[in-house]
Amino acid sequence: MEHFKGFRQAGINRLSIGIQSFDEAKLKALGRIHGREEALRAAEAARAAGFENFNLDLMFGLPDQTVEQAVSDVRTAIQLHPSHLSVYQLTIEPNTLFHAQPPALPDDDVAWEMQSQLQAELAAADYRQYEVSAYAKPGYECRHNLNYWKFGDYLGIGAGAHAKITDATGITRLWKVKQPNDYLLYAGTPQGIGGEQKLSRHDTVAEFMLNALRLVDGFPSPLFQERAGVPISTCEPKLVQAENRGLIEWDARTIRPTPQGRRFLNNLLELFV
């Protein structure tokens, strides 16, 4: 509680708390060091410290998880009255324990049933889905993440931090050195830059779509040229292909994924990679 009060007094006005699950067995399977009671106390302490605007991170599709267990997690989260909820399906990443020793995960049909029921629970509680994994009370959409999803620029501050910068020459991605000691030693000098990448035209188009098509409402067509630097007509053959497969709706003003496109988002994004 005292930490949260200190954050609030320092001017921080939003928190994101990594809950993942309220189920003790699921937390243990994920290798988390907190339990259900710690998760509940953290959310309650955030509100008591004056944070009206806070996010809870949840996951579904966990090892041996049932639909009922996933729904129970979301219902518990709703009772804590966060302004925002991020609800991610577990994915197995390379170089992780789960990748080396794959657990038994719900199959695709069960995972889709989980997602459908979670969406219904959240909608009934007035949380609007505005991105594949993001739900917010009206007016509490995450502006920080919306900047990423709309392919905006950002600065990277700190060891290992990434930045995206657009200038007259195109788009550059930069990242700082990873080791904190090296970062402190070289901060503000060229040696503090771990690397950089100038995006090609193909990469720029692909990265824009990989981000913007996650948004439920899609994006205004003019935003593509503003952020990617090329006209939307560049993508027209792929947009037509996506439309013919029922994955997007588009016209001169807006491009948005359909419910089918959101369900099969990877299939949609593969068209632009």
mmCIF file of C-alpha atoms in Angstrom:
data_model
loop_
_atom_site.group_PDB
_atom_site.id
_atom_site.type_symbol
_atom_site.label_atom_id
_atom_site.label_comp_id
_atom_site.label_asym_id
_atom_site.label_seq_id
_atom_site.Cartn_x
_atom_site.Cartn_y
_atom_site.Cartn_z
ATOM 1 C CA MET A 1 0.000 0.000 0.000
ATOM 2 C CA GLU A 2 2.759 2.482 0.943
ATOM 3 C CA HIS A 3 4.514 1.877 -2.373
ATOM 4 C CA PHE A 4 1.306 2.623 -4.273
ATOM 5 C CA LYS A 5 0.699 5.775 -2.223
ATOM 6 C CA GLY A 6 4.240 6.897 -3.013
ATOM 7 C CA PHE A 7 3.688 6.288 -6.733
ATOM 8 C CA ARG A 8 0.468 8.305 -6.635
ATOM 9 C CA GLN A 9 2.041 11.178 -4.716
ATOM 10 C CA ALA A 10 4.884 11.254 -7.244
ATOM 11 C CA GLY A 11 2.364 11.995 -9.997
ATOM 12 C CA ILE A 12 1.916 8.532 -11.498
ATOM 13 C CA ASN A 13 -1.747 8.280 -12.491
ATOM 14 C CA ARG A 14 -2.057 4.778 -13.977
ATOM 15 C CA LEU A 15 -0.896 1.310 -12.936
ATOM 16 C CA SER A 16 -0.808 -2.026 -14.742
ATOM 17 C CA ILE A 17 -0.805 -5.086 -12.480
ATOM 18 C CA GLY A 18 0.259 -8.495 -13.812
ATOM 19 C CA ILE A 19 -2.327 -10.837 -12.302
ATOM 20 C CA GLN A 20 -2.369 -13.576 -15.004
ATOM 21 C CA SER A 21 -4.812 -15.728 -12.993
ATOM 22 C CA PHE A 22 -6.524 -15.929 -9.617
ATOM 23 C CA ASP A 23 -6.165 -19.720 -9.610
ATOM 24 C CA GLU A 24 -3.334 -20.932 -7.351
ATOM 25 C CA ALA A 25 -2.598 -24.018 -9.460
ATOM 26 C CA LYS A 26 -2.480 -22.010 -12.684
ATOM 27 C CA LEU A 27 -0.156 -19.411 -11.168
ATOM 28 C CA LYS A 28 2.170 -22.175 -10.011
ATOM 29 C CA ALA A 29 2.139 -23.750 -13.479
ATOM 30 C CA LEU A 30 3.111 -20.371 -14.954
ATOM 31 C CA GLY A 31 5.992 -20.063 -12.510
ATOM 32 C CA ARG A 32 4.567 -16.948 -10.837
ATOM 33 C CA ILE A 33 5.712 -16.173 -7.314
ATOM 34 C CA HIS A 34 2.464 -14.518 -6.209
ATOM 35 C CA GLY A 35 -0.791 -16.234 -5.254
ATOM 36 C CA ARG A 36 -4.484 -15.404 -5.384
ATOM 37 C CA GLU A 37 -4.500 -13.389 -2.148
ATOM 38 C CA GLU A 38 -1.504 -11.285 -3.182
ATOM 39 C CA ALA A 39 -3.195 -10.536 -6.509
ATOM 40 C CA LEU A 40 -6.417 -9.463 -4.810
ATOM 41 C CA ARG A 41 -4.560 -7.317 -2.292
ATOM 42 C CA ALA A 42 -2.522 -5.585 -5.000
ATOM 43 C CA ALA A 43 -5.623 -4.524 -6.931
ATOM 44 C CA GLU A 44 -7.433 -3.423 -3.782
ATOM 45 C CA ALA A 45 -4.369 -1.496 -2.582
ATOM 46 C CA ALA A 46 -4.098 0.322 -5.918
ATOM 47 C CA ARG A 47 -7.637 1.647 -5.611
ATOM 48 C CA ALA A 48 -7.203 2.485 -1.919
ATOM 49 C CA ALA A 49 -4.069 4.484 -2.801
ATOM 50 C CA GLY A 50 -6.091 6.676 -5.156
ATOM 51 C CA PHE A 51 -5.604 4.939 -8.493
ATOM 52 C CA GLU A 52 -8.954 5.106 -10.264
ATOM 53 C CA ASN A 53 -7.207 4.259 -13.519
ATOM 54 C CA PHE A 54 -5.525 0.854 -13.390
ATOM 55 C CA ASN A 55 -5.193 -2.174 -15.630
ATOM 56 C CA LEU A 56 -5.194 -5.852 -14.735
ATOM 57 C CA ASP A 57 -3.381 -8.339 -16.994
ATOM 58 C CA LEU A 58 -5.040 -11.761 -17.310
ATOM 59 C CA MET A 59 -4.249 -14.827 -19.395
ATOM 60 C CA PHE A 60 -6.424 -17.638 -20.697
ATOM 61 C CA GLY A 61 -5.746 -20.877 -22.518
ATOM 62 C CA LEU A 62 -3.504 -21.932 -19.634
ATOM 63 C CA PRO A 63 -2.282 -25.509 -19.077
ATOM 64 C CA ASP A 64 -5.267 -27.793 -18.352
ATOM 65 C CA GLN A 65 -7.554 -24.757 -17.954
ATOM 66 C CA THR A 66 -11.307 -25.215 -18.420
ATOM 67 C CA VAL A 67 -13.735 -22.669 -19.833
ATOM 68 C CA GLU A 68 -15.291 -22.324 -16.383
ATOM 69 C CA GLN A 69 -11.921 -21.525 -14.804
ATOM 70 C CA ALA A 70 -11.149 -18.874 -17.413
ATOM 71 C CA VAL A 71 -14.562 -17.255 -16.903
ATOM 72 C CA SER A 72 -14.069 -17.336 -13.126
ATOM 73 C CA ASP A 73 -10.812 -15.385 -13.482
ATOM 74 C CA VAL A 74 -12.510 -12.659 -15.511
ATOM 75 C CA ARG A 75 -15.461 -12.433 -13.131
ATOM 76 C CA THR A 76 -13.084 -12.018 -10.201
ATOM 77 C CA ALA A 77 -11.216 -9.292 -12.071
ATOM 78 C CA ILE A 78 -14.435 -7.434 -12.883
ATOM 79 C CA GLN A 79 -15.352 -7.397 -9.187
ATOM 80 C CA LEU A 80 -12.147 -5.426 -8.518
ATOM 81 C CA HIS A 81 -13.441 -2.604 -10.773
ATOM 82 C CA PRO A 82 -10.359 -1.892 -12.891
ATOM 83 C CA SER A 83 -10.770 0.742 -15.583
ATOM 84 C CA HIS A 84 -8.989 -1.507 -18.097
ATOM 85 C CA LEU A 85 -8.396 -5.225 -18.611
ATOM 86 C CA SER A 86 -5.853 -6.893 -20.881
ATOM 87 C CA VAL A 87 -6.798 -10.522 -21.541
ATOM 88 C CA TYR A 88 -4.194 -12.486 -23.500
ATOM 89 C CA GLN A 89 -4.232 -16.043 -24.772
ATOM 90 C CA LEU A 90 -1.123 -17.917 -23.658
ATOM 91 C CA THR A 91 1.323 -18.427 -26.497
ATOM 92 C CA ILE A 92 4.409 -20.619 -26.341
ATOM 93 C CA GLU A 93 7.526 -18.560 -27.072
ATOM 94 C CA PRO A 94 10.980 -19.863 -28.069
ATOM 95 C CA ASN A 95 13.637 -20.109 -25.360
ATOM 96 C CA THR A 96 11.088 -20.641 -22.583
ATOM 97 C CA LEU A 97 10.440 -23.598 -20.298
ATOM 98 C CA PHE A 98 7.069 -24.234 -21.951
ATOM 99 C CA HIS A 99 8.782 -24.353 -25.352
ATOM 100 C CA ALA A 100 11.258 -26.940 -24.091
ATOM 101 C CA GLN A 101 8.603 -28.907 -22.174
ATOM 102 C CA PRO A 102 5.232 -28.151 -23.841
ATOM 103 C CA PRO A 103 2.290 -28.423 -21.408
ATOM 104 C CA ALA A 104 -1.208 -29.663 -22.257
ATOM 105 C CA LEU A 105 -3.069 -26.585 -23.508
ATOM 106 C CA PRO A 106 -6.765 -26.247 -24.438
ATOM 107 C CA ASP A 107 -7.353 -27.027 -28.108
ATOM 108 C CA ASP A 108 -8.371 -24.290 -30.568
ATOM 109 C CA ASP A 109 -12.113 -24.896 -30.202
ATOM 110 C CA VAL A 110 -11.961 -24.715 -26.402
ATOM 111 C CA ALA A 111 -9.758 -21.606 -26.547
ATOM 112 C CA TRP A 112 -12.264 -19.941 -28.885
ATOM 113 C CA GLU A 113 -15.121 -20.830 -26.530
ATOM 114 C CA MET A 114 -13.122 -19.286 -23.679
ATOM 115 C CA GLN A 115 -12.541 -16.120 -25.653
ATOM 116 C CA SER A 116 -16.197 -15.858 -26.692
ATOM 117 C CA GLN A 117 -17.443 -16.231 -23.132
ATOM 118 C CA LEU A 118 -14.850 -13.809 -21.767
ATOM 119 C CA GLN A 119 -15.888 -11.218 -24.347
ATOM 120 C CA ALA A 120 -19.541 -11.649 -23.352
ATOM 121 C CA GLU A 121 -18.754 -11.298 -19.630
ATOM 122 C CA LEU A 122 -16.711 -8.168 -20.214
ATOM 123 C CA ALA A 123 -19.266 -6.576 -22.530
ATOM 124 C CA ALA A 124 -22.006 -7.185 -19.960
ATOM 125 C CA ALA A 125 -19.867 -5.339 -17.393
ATOM 126 C CA ASP A 126 -19.433 -2.335 -19.753
ATOM 127 C CA TYR A 127 -15.883 -3.123 -20.847
ATOM 128 C CA ARG A 128 -15.602 -2.344 -24.556
ATOM 129 C CA GLN A 129 -13.165 -4.401 -26.598
ATOM 130 C CA TYR A 130 -11.099 -2.003 -28.701
ATOM 131 C CA GLU A 131 -8.138 -4.259 -29.550
ATOM 132 C CA VAL A 132 -7.693 -8.024 -29.822
ATOM 133 C CA SER A 133 -6.701 -8.367 -26.157
ATOM 134 C CA ALA A 134 -7.728 -4.998 -24.662
ATOM 135 C CA TYR A 135 -10.977 -4.009 -22.936
ATOM 136 C CA ALA A 136 -11.742 -0.665 -21.307
ATOM 137 C CA LYS A 137 -14.434 1.283 -19.558
ATOM 138 C CA PRO A 138 -15.561 4.242 -21.727
ATOM 139 C CA GLY A 139 -12.774 6.809 -21.944
ATOM 140 C CA TYR A 140 -10.098 4.563 -20.417
ATOM 141 C CA GLU A 141 -8.545 3.082 -23.556
ATOM 142 C CA CYS A 142 -4.757 2.891 -23.185
ATOM 143 C CA ARG A 143 -3.296 5.835 -25.113
ATOM 144 C CA HIS A 144 0.225 4.432 -24.726
ATOM 145 C CA ASN A 145 -0.639 1.187 -26.499
ATOM 146 C CA LEU A 146 -2.871 2.909 -29.050
ATOM 147 C CA ASN A 147 0.215 4.807 -30.191
ATOM 148 C CA TYR A 148 1.957 1.469 -30.864
ATOM 149 C CA TRP A 149 -1.058 -0.017 -32.641
ATOM 150 C CA LYS A 150 -1.407 3.084 -34.822
ATOM 151 C CA PHE A 151 2.291 2.817 -35.719
ATOM 152 C CA GLY A 152 3.287 6.015 -33.947
ATOM 153 C CA ASP A 153 6.801 6.944 -32.925
ATOM 154 C CA TYR A 154 8.219 6.502 -29.425
ATOM 155 C CA LEU A 155 11.479 6.941 -27.535
ATOM 156 C CA GLY A 156 13.291 4.172 -25.673
ATOM 157 C CA ILE A 157 14.666 5.185 -22.276
ATOM 158 C CA GLY A 158 16.609 2.672 -20.213
ATOM 159 C CA ALA A 159 18.722 -0.438 -20.659
ATOM 160 C CA GLY A 160 17.493 -2.536 -23.587
ATOM 161 C CA ALA A 161 14.752 -0.024 -24.454
ATOM 162 C CA HIS A 162 13.517 0.222 -28.044
ATOM 163 C CA ALA A 163 12.565 3.325 -30.026
ATOM 164 C CA LYS A 164 10.849 4.009 -33.355
ATOM 165 C CA ILE A 165 11.695 7.291 -35.063
ATOM 166 C CA THR A 166 10.352 8.663 -38.354
ATOM 167 C CA ASP A 167 12.180 11.381 -40.274
ATOM 168 C CA ALA A 168 12.644 12.514 -43.858
ATOM 169 C CA THR A 169 14.785 9.460 -44.627
ATOM 170 C CA GLY A 170 12.229 6.903 -43.428
ATOM 171 C CA ILE A 171 11.655 4.860 -40.277
ATOM 172 C CA THR A 172 14.446 3.723 -37.973
ATOM 173 C CA ARG A 173 14.234 1.316 -35.064
ATOM 174 C CA LEU A 174 16.850 1.773 -32.334
ATOM 175 C CA TRP A 175 17.604 -0.172 -29.193
ATOM 176 C CA LYS A 176 19.832 0.620 -26.235
ATOM 177 C CA VAL A 177 22.508 -1.686 -24.836
ATOM 178 C CA LYS A 178 20.963 -4.363 -22.629
ATOM 179 C CA GLN A 179 23.307 -4.461 -19.643
ATOM 180 C CA PRO A 180 22.350 -1.812 -17.041
ATOM 181 C CA ASN A 181 25.983 -1.094 -16.144
ATOM 182 C CA ASP A 182 26.861 -0.495 -19.795
ATOM 183 C CA TYR A 183 23.792 1.681 -20.227
ATOM 184 C CA LEU A 184 24.786 3.865 -17.268
ATOM 185 C CA LEU A 185 28.354 4.083 -18.516
ATOM 186 C CA TYR A 186 27.470 5.034 -22.091
ATOM 187 C CA ALA A 187 24.120 6.853 -21.700
ATOM 188 C CA GLY A 188 23.897 9.785 -24.097
ATOM 189 C CA THR A 189 26.767 8.560 -26.273
ATOM 190 C CA PRO A 190 26.834 6.508 -29.497
ATOM 191 C CA GLN A 191 28.177 3.551 -27.495
ATOM 192 C CA GLY A 192 24.871 3.454 -25.616
ATOM 193 C CA ILE A 193 23.065 2.369 -28.792
ATOM 194 C CA GLY A 194 22.896 -1.419 -29.021
ATOM 195 C CA GLY A 195 21.830 -1.399 -32.654
ATOM 196 C CA GLU A 196 19.534 0.105 -35.238
ATOM 197 C CA GLN A 197 17.519 -0.961 -38.263
ATOM 198 C CA LYS A 198 16.245 1.102 -41.168
ATOM 199 C CA LEU A 199 12.896 -0.328 -42.221
ATOM 200 C CA SER A 200 12.476 -1.269 -45.863
ATOM 201 C CA ARG A 201 9.272 -0.371 -47.679
ATOM 202 C CA HIS A 202 8.063 -3.968 -47.352
ATOM 203 C CA ASP A 203 8.863 -4.082 -43.640
ATOM 204 C CA THR A 204 7.128 -0.744 -43.064
ATOM 205 C CA VAL A 205 3.920 -1.915 -44.729
ATOM 206 C CA ALA A 206 4.019 -5.254 -42.904
ATOM 207 C CA GLU A 207 4.672 -3.701 -39.490
ATOM 208 C CA PHE A 208 1.910 -1.134 -39.923
ATOM 209 C CA MET A 209 -0.618 -3.844 -40.726
ATOM 210 C CA LEU A 210 0.649 -6.159 -37.956
ATOM 211 C CA ASN A 211 -0.188 -3.411 -35.478
ATOM 212 C CA ALA A 212 -3.182 -1.529 -36.872
ATOM 213 C CA LEU A 213 -5.251 -4.580 -37.814
ATOM 214 C CA ARG A 214 -5.322 -5.575 -34.135
ATOM 215 C CA LEU A 215 -7.726 -2.674 -33.531
ATOM 216 C CA VAL A 216 -11.408 -3.621 -33.481
ATOM 217 C CA ASP A 217 -12.355 -0.385 -35.284
ATOM 218 C CA GLY A 218 -9.428 -0.679 -37.666
ATOM 219 C CA PHE A 219 -7.815 2.526 -38.877
ATOM 220 C CA PRO A 220 -8.588 5.505 -41.136
ATOM 221 C CA SER A 221 -7.223 4.831 -44.613
ATOM 222 C CA PRO A 222 -5.252 8.150 -44.719
ATOM 223 C CA LEU A 223 -3.350 7.069 -41.582
ATOM 224 C CA PHE A 224 -1.571 4.405 -43.635
ATOM 225 C CA GLN A 225 0.149 6.909 -45.913
ATOM 226 C CA GLU A 226 0.796 9.271 -43.000
ATOM 227 C CA ARG A 227 2.607 6.621 -40.955
ATOM 228 C CA ALA A 228 3.964 4.225 -43.621
ATOM 229 C CA GLY A 229 4.886 6.853 -46.204
ATOM 230 C CA VAL A 230 3.271 5.065 -49.160
ATOM 231 C CA PRO A 231 -0.288 5.211 -50.552
ATOM 232 C CA ILE A 232 -2.828 2.628 -49.427
ATOM 233 C CA SER A 233 -3.147 1.562 -53.082
ATOM 234 C CA THR A 234 0.191 -0.213 -52.522
ATOM 235 C CA CYS A 235 -1.732 -2.823 -50.528
ATOM 236 C CA GLU A 236 -4.854 -2.993 -52.673
ATOM 237 C CA PRO A 237 -4.305 -6.528 -54.079
ATOM 238 C CA LYS A 238 -3.832 -7.912 -50.562
ATOM 239 C CA LEU A 239 -6.770 -5.911 -49.207
ATOM 240 C CA VAL A 240 -8.986 -7.348 -51.939
ATOM 241 C CA GLN A 241 -7.746 -10.839 -51.108
ATOM 242 C CA ALA A 242 -8.476 -10.297 -47.406
ATOM 243 C CA GLU A 243 -11.936 -8.916 -48.200
ATOM 244 C CA ASN A 244 -12.748 -11.865 -50.464
ATOM 245 C CA ARG A 245 -11.865 -14.198 -47.580
ATOM 246 C CA GLY A 246 -14.183 -12.300 -45.248
ATOM 247 C CA LEU A 247 -11.328 -11.060 -43.054
ATOM 248 C CA ILE A 248 -11.706 -7.277 -43.495
ATOM 249 C CA GLU A 249 -14.144 -4.552 -44.482
ATOM 250 C CA TRP A 250 -12.703 -1.537 -46.272
ATOM 251 C CA ASP A 251 -13.526 1.561 -48.252
ATOM 252 C CA ALA A 252 -11.888 4.912 -48.996
ATOM 253 C CA ARG A 253 -12.183 5.997 -45.350
ATOM 254 C CA THR A 254 -11.643 2.982 -43.090
ATOM 255 C CA ILE A 255 -10.077 -0.474 -43.026
ATOM 256 C CA ARG A 256 -11.164 -2.784 -40.223
ATOM 257 C CA PRO A 257 -11.025 -6.502 -39.429
ATOM 258 C CA THR A 258 -14.321 -8.379 -39.445
ATOM 259 C CA PRO A 259 -15.250 -10.654 -36.516
ATOM 260 C CA GLN A 260 -13.920 -13.484 -38.696
ATOM 261 C CA GLY A 261 -10.709 -11.527 -39.248
ATOM 262 C CA ARG A 262 -10.253 -11.021 -35.525
ATOM 263 C CA ARG A 263 -10.825 -14.704 -34.855
ATOM 264 C CA PHE A 264 -8.311 -15.719 -37.508
ATOM 265 C CA LEU A 265 -6.010 -12.736 -37.048
ATOM 266 C CA ASN A 266 -2.840 -14.667 -37.877
ATOM 267 C CA ASN A 267 -4.313 -15.684 -41.236
ATOM 268 C CA LEU A 268 -5.142 -12.041 -41.936
ATOM 269 C CA LEU A 269 -1.727 -10.723 -40.933
ATOM 270 C CA GLU A 270 0.099 -13.389 -42.962
ATOM 271 C CA LEU A 271 -1.245 -11.751 -46.123
ATOM 272 C CA PHE A 272 0.869 -8.654 -45.462
ATOM 273 C CA VAL A 273 4.086 -10.251 -44.207
#
